[in-house]
Each structure stands twice: as structure tokens, then as C-alpha cells.
XYZ file of C-alpha atoms in Angstrom:
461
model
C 157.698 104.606 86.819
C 160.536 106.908 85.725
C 163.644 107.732 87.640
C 162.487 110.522 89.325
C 159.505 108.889 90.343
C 161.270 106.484 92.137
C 163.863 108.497 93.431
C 161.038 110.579 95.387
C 159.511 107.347 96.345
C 162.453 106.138 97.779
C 162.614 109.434 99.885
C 159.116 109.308 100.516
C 159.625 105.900 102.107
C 162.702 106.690 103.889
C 161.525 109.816 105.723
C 158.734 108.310 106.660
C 160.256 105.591 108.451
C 163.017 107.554 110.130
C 160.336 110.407 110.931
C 158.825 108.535 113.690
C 162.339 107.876 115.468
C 162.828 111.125 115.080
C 160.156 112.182 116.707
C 160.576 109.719 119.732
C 163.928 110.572 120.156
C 161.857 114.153 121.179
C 158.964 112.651 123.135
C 160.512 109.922 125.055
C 163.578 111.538 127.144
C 161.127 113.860 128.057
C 158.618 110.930 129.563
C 161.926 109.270 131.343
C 163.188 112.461 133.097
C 159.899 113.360 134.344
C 159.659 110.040 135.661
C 162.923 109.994 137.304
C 162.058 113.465 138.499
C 159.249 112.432 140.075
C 160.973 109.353 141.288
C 163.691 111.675 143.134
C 160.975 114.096 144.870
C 158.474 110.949 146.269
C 160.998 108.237 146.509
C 158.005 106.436 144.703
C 160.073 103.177 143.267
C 157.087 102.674 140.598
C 158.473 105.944 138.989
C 162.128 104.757 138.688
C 160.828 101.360 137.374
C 159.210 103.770 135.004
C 162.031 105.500 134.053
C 164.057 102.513 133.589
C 161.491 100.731 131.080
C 161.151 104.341 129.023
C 165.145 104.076 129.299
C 164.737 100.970 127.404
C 162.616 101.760 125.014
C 164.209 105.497 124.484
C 167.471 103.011 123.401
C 166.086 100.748 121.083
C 164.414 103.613 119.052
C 167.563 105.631 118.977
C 169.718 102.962 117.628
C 167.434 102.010 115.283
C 166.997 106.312 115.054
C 170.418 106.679 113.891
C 170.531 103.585 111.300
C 167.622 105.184 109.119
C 169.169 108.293 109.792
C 172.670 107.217 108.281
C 170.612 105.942 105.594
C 168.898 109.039 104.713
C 172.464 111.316 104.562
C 173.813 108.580 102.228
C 170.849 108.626 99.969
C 170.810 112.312 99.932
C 174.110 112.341 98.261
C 172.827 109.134 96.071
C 169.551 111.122 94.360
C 169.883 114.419 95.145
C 173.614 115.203 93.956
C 173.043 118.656 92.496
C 170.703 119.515 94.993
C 173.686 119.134 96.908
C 176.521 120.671 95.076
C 174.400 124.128 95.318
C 172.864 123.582 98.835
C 175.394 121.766 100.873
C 177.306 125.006 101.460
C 174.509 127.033 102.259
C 172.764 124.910 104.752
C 175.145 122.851 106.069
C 175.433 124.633 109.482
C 171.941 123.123 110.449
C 173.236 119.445 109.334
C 176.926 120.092 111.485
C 175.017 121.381 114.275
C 172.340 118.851 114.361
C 174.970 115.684 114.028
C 176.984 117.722 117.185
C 173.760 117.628 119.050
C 172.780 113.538 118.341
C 176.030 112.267 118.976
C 175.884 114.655 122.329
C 172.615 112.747 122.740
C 174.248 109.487 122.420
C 176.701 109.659 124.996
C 174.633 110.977 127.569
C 171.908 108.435 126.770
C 175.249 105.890 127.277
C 175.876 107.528 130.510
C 171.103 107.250 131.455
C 171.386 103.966 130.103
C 174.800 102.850 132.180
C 175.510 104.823 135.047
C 172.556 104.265 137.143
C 174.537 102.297 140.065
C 178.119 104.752 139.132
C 176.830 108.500 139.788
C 174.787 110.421 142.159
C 171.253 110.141 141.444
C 171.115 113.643 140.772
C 174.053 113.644 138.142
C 171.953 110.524 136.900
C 169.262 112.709 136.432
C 171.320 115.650 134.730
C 172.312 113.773 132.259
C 168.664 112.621 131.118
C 168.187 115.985 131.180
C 170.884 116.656 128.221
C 169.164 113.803 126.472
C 165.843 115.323 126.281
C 167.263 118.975 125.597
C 169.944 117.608 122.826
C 167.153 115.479 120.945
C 165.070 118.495 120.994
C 167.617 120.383 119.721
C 168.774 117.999 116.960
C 165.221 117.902 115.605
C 165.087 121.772 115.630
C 168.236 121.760 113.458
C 167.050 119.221 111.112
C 163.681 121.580 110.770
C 165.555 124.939 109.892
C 167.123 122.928 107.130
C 163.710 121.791 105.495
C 161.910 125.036 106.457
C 165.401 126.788 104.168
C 163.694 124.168 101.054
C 160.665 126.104 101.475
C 162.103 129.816 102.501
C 165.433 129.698 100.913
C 167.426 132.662 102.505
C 171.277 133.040 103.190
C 172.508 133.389 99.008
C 172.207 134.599 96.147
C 172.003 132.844 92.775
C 174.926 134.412 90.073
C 174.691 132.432 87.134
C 173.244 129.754 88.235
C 176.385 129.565 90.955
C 175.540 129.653 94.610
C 177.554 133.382 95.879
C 177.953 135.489 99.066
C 176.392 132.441 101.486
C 175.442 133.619 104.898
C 174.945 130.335 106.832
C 173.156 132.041 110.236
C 170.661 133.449 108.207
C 170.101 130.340 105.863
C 169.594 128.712 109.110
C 167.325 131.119 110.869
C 165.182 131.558 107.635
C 161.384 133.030 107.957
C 159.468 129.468 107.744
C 162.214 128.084 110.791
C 160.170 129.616 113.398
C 157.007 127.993 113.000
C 158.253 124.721 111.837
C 160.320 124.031 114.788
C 157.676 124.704 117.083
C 154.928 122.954 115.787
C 157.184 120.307 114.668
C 158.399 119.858 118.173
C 155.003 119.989 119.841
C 154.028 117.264 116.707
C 156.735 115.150 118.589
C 155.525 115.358 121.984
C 151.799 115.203 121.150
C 152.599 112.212 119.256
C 154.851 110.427 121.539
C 152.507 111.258 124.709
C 149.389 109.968 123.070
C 151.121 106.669 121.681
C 152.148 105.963 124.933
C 149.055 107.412 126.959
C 146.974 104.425 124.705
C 149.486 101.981 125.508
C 148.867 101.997 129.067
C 145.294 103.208 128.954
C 144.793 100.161 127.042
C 146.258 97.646 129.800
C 144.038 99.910 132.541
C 141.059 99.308 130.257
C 141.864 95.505 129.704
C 142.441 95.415 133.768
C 145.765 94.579 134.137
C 146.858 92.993 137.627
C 149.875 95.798 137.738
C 146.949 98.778 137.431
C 149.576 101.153 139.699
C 152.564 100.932 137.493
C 150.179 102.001 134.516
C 148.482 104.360 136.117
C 152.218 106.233 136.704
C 152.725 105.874 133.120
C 149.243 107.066 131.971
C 149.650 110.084 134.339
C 153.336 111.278 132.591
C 152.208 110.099 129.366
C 149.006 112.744 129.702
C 151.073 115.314 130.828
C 153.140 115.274 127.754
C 151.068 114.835 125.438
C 147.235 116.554 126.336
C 149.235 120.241 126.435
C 151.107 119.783 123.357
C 147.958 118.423 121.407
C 145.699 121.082 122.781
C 148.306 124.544 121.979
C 148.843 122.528 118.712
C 146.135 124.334 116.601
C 147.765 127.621 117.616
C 150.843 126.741 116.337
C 149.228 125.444 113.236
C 147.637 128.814 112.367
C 150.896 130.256 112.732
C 152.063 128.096 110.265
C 149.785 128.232 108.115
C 150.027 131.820 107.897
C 153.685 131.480 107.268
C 152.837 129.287 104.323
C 150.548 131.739 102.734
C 153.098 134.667 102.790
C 155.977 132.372 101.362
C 154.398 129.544 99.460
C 150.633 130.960 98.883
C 150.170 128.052 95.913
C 150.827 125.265 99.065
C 148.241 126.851 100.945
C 145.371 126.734 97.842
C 146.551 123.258 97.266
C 146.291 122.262 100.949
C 143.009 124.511 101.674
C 141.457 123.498 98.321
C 141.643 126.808 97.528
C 141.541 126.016 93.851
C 140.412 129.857 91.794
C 141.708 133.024 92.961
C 139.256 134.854 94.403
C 137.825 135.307 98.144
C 138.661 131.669 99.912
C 136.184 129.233 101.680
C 136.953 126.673 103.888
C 137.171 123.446 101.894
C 136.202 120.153 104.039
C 136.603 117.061 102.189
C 136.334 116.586 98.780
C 138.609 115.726 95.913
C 139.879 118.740 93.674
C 139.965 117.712 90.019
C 143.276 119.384 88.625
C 142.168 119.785 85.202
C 139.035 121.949 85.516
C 139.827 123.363 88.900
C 137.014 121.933 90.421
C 135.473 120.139 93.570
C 133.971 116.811 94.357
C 131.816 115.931 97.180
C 133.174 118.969 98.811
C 131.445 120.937 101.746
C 132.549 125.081 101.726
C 132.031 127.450 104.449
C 131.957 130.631 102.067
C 134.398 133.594 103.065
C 135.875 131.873 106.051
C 139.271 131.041 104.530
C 139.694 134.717 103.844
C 138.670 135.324 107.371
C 141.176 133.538 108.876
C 144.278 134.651 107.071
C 143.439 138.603 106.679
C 140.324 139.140 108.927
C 138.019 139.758 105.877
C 135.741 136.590 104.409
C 136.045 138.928 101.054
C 139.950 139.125 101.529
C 141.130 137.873 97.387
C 143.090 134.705 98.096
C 145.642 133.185 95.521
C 144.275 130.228 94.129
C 146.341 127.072 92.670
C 144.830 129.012 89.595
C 147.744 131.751 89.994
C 150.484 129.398 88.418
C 150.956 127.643 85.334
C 150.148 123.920 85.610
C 153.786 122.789 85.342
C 154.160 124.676 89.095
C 151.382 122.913 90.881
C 151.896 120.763 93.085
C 149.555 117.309 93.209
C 146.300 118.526 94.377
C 144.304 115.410 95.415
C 147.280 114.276 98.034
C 148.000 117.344 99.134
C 144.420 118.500 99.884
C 143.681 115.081 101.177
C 147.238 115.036 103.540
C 146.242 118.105 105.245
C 142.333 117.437 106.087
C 143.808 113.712 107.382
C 146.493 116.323 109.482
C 143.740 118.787 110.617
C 141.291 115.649 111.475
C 143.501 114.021 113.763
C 144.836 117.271 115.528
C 141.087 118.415 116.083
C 140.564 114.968 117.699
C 143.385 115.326 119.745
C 142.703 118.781 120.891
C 138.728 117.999 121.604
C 140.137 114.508 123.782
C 142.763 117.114 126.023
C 139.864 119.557 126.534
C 137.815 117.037 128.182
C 141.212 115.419 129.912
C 141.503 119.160 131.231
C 137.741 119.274 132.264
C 137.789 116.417 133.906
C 140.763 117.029 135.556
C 139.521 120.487 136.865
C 136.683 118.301 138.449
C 138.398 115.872 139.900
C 139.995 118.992 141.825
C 137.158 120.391 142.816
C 135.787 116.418 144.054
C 133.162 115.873 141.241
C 134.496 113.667 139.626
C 136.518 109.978 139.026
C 140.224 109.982 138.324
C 140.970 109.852 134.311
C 142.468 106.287 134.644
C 138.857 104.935 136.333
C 137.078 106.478 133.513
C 136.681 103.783 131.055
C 134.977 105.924 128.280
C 138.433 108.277 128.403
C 140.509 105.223 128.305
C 138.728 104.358 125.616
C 139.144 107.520 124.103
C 143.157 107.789 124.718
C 143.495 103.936 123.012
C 141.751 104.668 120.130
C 143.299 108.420 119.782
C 146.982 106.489 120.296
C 148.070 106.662 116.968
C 146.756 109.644 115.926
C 149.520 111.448 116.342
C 151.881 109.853 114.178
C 149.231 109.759 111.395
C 148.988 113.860 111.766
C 152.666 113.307 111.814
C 152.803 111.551 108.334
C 150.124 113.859 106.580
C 151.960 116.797 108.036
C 155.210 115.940 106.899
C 153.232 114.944 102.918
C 151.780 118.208 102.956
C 155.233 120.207 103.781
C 157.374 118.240 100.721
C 154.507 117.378 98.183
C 153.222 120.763 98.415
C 156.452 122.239 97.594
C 156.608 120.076 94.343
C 157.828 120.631 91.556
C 160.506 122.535 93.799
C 162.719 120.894 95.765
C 164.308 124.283 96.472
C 161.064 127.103 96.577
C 161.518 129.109 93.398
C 165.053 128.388 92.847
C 165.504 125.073 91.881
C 163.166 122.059 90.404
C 162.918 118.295 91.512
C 163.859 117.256 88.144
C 166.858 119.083 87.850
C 168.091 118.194 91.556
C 167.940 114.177 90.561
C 171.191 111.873 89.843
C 171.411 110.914 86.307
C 172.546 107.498 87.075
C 169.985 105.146 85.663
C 168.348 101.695 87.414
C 167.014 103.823 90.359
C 164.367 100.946 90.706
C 167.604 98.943 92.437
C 168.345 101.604 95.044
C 164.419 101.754 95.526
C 163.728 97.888 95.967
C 166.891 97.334 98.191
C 166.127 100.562 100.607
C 162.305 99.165 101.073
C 163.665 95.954 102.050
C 166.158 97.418 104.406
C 163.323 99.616 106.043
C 160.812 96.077 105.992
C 163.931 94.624 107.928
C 164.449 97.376 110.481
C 160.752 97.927 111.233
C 160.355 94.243 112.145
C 163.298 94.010 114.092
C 162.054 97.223 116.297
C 158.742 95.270 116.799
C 160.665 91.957 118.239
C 162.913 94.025 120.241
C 160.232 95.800 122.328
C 158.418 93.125 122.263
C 161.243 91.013 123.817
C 163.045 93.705 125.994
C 159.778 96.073 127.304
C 156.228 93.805 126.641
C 157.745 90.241 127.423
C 159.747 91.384 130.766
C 156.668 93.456 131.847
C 154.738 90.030 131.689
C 157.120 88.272 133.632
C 158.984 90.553 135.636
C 156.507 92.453 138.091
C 157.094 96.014 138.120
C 154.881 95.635 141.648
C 158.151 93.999 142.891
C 159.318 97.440 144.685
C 158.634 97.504 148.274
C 158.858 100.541 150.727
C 161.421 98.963 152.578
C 164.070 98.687 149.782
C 167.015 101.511 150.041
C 165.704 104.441 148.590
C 168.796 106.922 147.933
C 168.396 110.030 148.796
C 168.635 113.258 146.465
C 172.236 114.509 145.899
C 173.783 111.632 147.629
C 176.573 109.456 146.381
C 174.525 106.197 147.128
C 173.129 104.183 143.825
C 169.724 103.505 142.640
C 168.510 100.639 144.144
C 168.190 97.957 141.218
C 164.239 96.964 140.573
């Protein structure tokens, strides 16, 4: 492997470990203030037990969160040093913002985490609140900086010398819209449905606590079924933003491999020398269809570039049908949550945690999220490639010279090997082994239930 190779590795690796913290540092405030919400308006103690475990759990990710995260500025600076001689000033505004936003995240998840017994419960709530709306907020920043990779906006190039830098538009470039938003319904989609199939598998097991995870599987659904189900919209949007900015992406992603009108491409394997398909199935016309409302609308193929500027066919074609399979399973498993649901209104039908067939369903569709997740995030940066800036500047010119990369690479996988099994042993130890032996059934009515606004404490489960 050369240098390069294994400086993209590296980042390949690192990104997608720190991509799922990421993510839950989105999905799971969200979960905990609900259930603390919910907790305030019913005075229902399973739903502060709730909010208390998520607390947990919401900790442990962050830390671990902000570890890779460190990781992934330092090794910025380590590969990528041009890349950041020319970009740092353009695009640092995102980066400022989005480090003002996680440590605002931090302390308020210090106060959540601490102040349960110190504050009014509805200050206590508040400040989950700013949790949920700062991680947002510090993935959204992160986003306009990779969605500038793809739309670079905000300079010009003089020389090869960065000039006359406007940082707000850098940061609002034309791909931010659509990234942040289906990046941040990715993150509660995700989250939701990994924790929807966490409880849905104790329901389906039939755990002796079935209440508490009923609770959970309730919030979890409500997350996660809406996001997963408006998904596909934001997806077209996307993909439509792709096709104006970066229409060789799109023909690597669709398939789309000879300029001409475009079919849909479902499976296969596109062969990069003779431009074309294996084992593929085509719906003729309806790729055109979809992005200009004509199935004989001419589409740029991967065709419309030398070869030097395409981008690795095989994964990226293969990345985006694993991304589109998962999403599609995801949306079909909300519409029949919603359908069943709309019965159970009307008194047709069982509640969604006695069906076992959609319990099931949510434990097997658990990780599908972060799998979209993963193929997502390889279709946005392979598909760019060889560009690590679109159009303006190459991969190969934006990596360090220094030699021995294979180091770096070898001591960053076993960091990441270290820090993935020491997540596993702490939820394990702090959220799976003290819901075996602490009951969360242990609230009774008759415990002292604060009341909202009041200066009394949370009564300690």
C-alpha cells in the first residue's frame, strides 16, 4: 500500500468510528428529554428512571465522542497538511463554531448528569434541552464543513493562493442545506431504531420488567419511525443537489456509467474499464425521470470525465444501494408502525409492543441505521475522489510527505480497537449489568414525586 493509501485508510477508519458518536450525541439527548418531559407531565417514575439510564448512556458515548473526535483534528493536521494550509482559513468558522457548541454541550450534560437533586426540575429539564439542541447544532457545523469539500464556495483561487475568503458563505455553501438535514434525520433514525431493537428485543425475549421497556420502546419509536419515514424525501433532495454540483458522484452512485438518458441501476457491479454492468437489473428511463421529469432527459455518465477523475465505481455504486436498502427498510417498517398505530386508535388492533412480528421487525431493523449511516458517509467522501476539495484540489496533492504512514495507521487502529472495547464493557457494566440487578420496577406511587417548577429534587430511583 502506498502512503496515500494508508493515509485515506487511516481516515476511513477514524471517521467511521467517531461517526457513530457523533451521531448519538444527536439521537440520544433527544430520547432523555422526551423522557424527562414526559416524566414531568405524568409524574410517571418509569420515565425518569428512563431518563436517568439514557443519561448514562448519553455520557459514556460523549466521552468516548470527544476522544475520537480529538483524534480526528490531530490527524487532520498529521495527513492532510496542505489541505489545511489552503482550507483552514476558509472553513474554519464551521470548526470554531462547532467546538463552541460541544463544549456548550459538555457542561450542560455536566449540569443533566449532576444536578438532578441541586435545581428545580424544570431548570433540570432546560438544561437537557441545551444538550439536545447544542449536539444538533455541533453536527450541523461539522456538515457545512464537509458539504464546503464537495461545494467549495467562500474564495477564490489566485495563483494557486487562497484570496478574498468570505467565511459565512463558505459555511452556508449550496450542498449545506441538504446535508445537514438528512444528516441530522440519519442521526435520529439511527439512534431511535438502535435503541427501539434494544428494548423490542427484551419485550420479545419477555423480560420480567416488560413496563420499563415498553416506555423506552414507545420514545425510542417516536424518534426514530418519523425520521426514517421523511428520510427518502430528504434523500431526493440530496441527491438532486449532487447531480447539479458533482453530476460524476451521482453516475458513480446510480451506476449511471455512459452518458445518455439514465436508468435506474439495482445491483450489479460496474466494471470500470469497459463501462459496463454485471448482474445488474435497469428500469429504463426512470433515472432521467426522477432528476428532470423526462425518462429521455441526457444524463452525465461517469463516461463524461477522463479516467484519472473517477471516482472507484464498484464501492461507490455498491455504498449507496447498501444506503438506499436499509433506508427503504426502514421507511416500509415506520409505515406499518404508523398503520398500526392508526388502528390501534381506532380499537382494531394490539399495541406495537404486543405485536411480536413488529418486535421482530424493530430487532432485526436495529442496526440498520448505522449501516445506512456508514454507506452514506462512503458514498459522500469516496465519491468525491480523486478530490478532496471538488475541482480545486486533489487527494494526492493534499497528503503529508512524511514517509512510514503505515506507523500512524497501525497505532490509530489499535487506539480505535481499544476505545471500541472499552465502550462495550462500560455499558455493559454501567446500563445492562445494573438493569439486571437493580429493578427499574423499584418506583412506587407513593415515593415524593416533585412537582413541576418547584424547588424540591428528583426523588432518587
Amino acid at each position: 500500500m502506498s502512503d496515500l493509501l494508508f493515509a485515506r485508510s487511516q481516515m476511513a477508519m477514524s471517521l467511521a468510528f467517531h461517526i457513530i458518536f457523533a451521531v448519538v450525541g444527536v439521537g440520544m439527548p433527544a430520547l432523555m428529554v422526551i423522557a424527562e418531559g414526559r416524566y414531568l407531565m405524568s409524574r410517571d417514575p418509569l420515565q425518569l428512571e428512563l431518563a436517568k439510564r439514557w443519561a448514562k448512556g448519553t455520557a459514556i458515548l460523549f466521552a468516548v465522542g470527544a476522544v475520537s473526535g480529538t483524534v480526528l483534528s490531530f490527524e487532520l493536521g498529521l495527513l492532510w497538511p496542505t489541505f489545511m494550509e489552503h482550507a483552514g482559513a476558509v472553513i474554519g468558522m464551521p470548526f470554531s463554531l462547532e467546538g463552541f457548541a460541544f463544549f456548550t454541550e459538555a457542561i450542560f450534560l455536566g449540569i443533566y448528569l449532576y444536578a438532578w437533586k441541586r435545581i428545580p426540575p424544570r431548570a433540570h429539564f432546560a438544561a437537557g434541552v441545551v444538550v439536545a439542541v447544542s449536539g444538533a447544532l455541533s453536527g450541523a457545523f461539522v456538515v457545512c464543513a464537509n458539504a464546503w469539500m464537495n461545494a467549495p464556495a467562500g474564495f477564490r483561487m489566485v495563483n494557486g493562493q487562497v484570496t478574498d475568503v468570505d467565511p459565512v458563505a463558505a459555511m452556508f455553501n449550496a450542498a449545506a442545506p441538504s446535508q445537514i438535514v438528512h444528516m441530522t434525520l440519519a442521526s435520529f433514525a439511527a439512534t431511535g431504531f438502535a435503541v427501539a431493537g434494544i428494548h423490542a428485543f427484551a419485550l420479545r425475549r419477555g423480560t420480567p420488567h416488560r413496563a420499563f421497556h415498553r416506555a423506552a420502546l414507545q420514545i425510542a419509536l417516536w424518534v426514530g419511525l418519523p425520521a426514517a419515514l421523511v428520510q427518502p424525501l430528504s434523500g431526493d433532495w440530496s441527491a438532486r443537489s449532487v447531480a447539479e454540483r458533482q453530476p460524476v458522484k451521482l453516475a458513480a452512485m446510480e451506476g449511471h456509467l455512459k452518458t445518455g438518458p439514465a436508468a435506474f441501476v439495482i445491483g450489479g457491479w460496474p466494471n470500470a474499464a469497459t463501462l459496463e454492468h454485471t448482474g445488474a437489473i435497469e428500469i429504463p428511463g426512470a433515472l432521467s425521470f426522477l432528476l428532470h421529469g423526462d425518462p429521455n432527459a441526457v444524463v452525465k455518465g461517469v463516461d463524461a470525465v477522463p479516467p484519472d477523475e473517477r471516482p472507484p465505481l464498484g464501492i461507490v455504486h455498491l455504498a449507496f444501494q447498501i444506503m438506499i436498502a436499509c433506508g427503504s427498510v426502514m421507511a416500509a417498517l415506520s409505515v406499518w408502525g404508523a398503520w398500526r398505530w392508526w388502528r390501534r386508535k381506532r380499537g382494531s388492533g394490539s399495541a406495537l409492543p404486543d405485536d411480536r412480528r413488529f418486535l421482530t421487525a424493530v430487532v432485526l431493523a436495529g442496526p440498520l441505521g448505522f449501516i445506512a449511516l456508514e454507506a452514506g458517509w462512503t458514498v459522500t467522501e469516496v465519491g468525491r475522489q480523486p478530490w478532496i476539495v471538488q475541482g480545486i484540489m486533489r487527494t494526492a496533492d493534499a497528503v503529508t510527505p512524511m514517509p512510514g504512514l503505515v506507523v500512524s495507521f497501525a497505532l490509530f487502529t489499535a487506539l480505535y480497537i481499544g476505545l471500541a472495547v472499552t465502550v462495550v464493557f462500560l455499558l455493559w457494566r454501567q446500563i445492562i449489568k445494573t438493569g439486571v440487578s437493580q429493578t427499574p420496577m423499584g418506583f412506587t406511587s407513593e415515593l415524593p414525586i416533585p412537582t413541576p417548577g418547584s424547588t424540591a429534587s428528583y426523588p432518587t430511583p
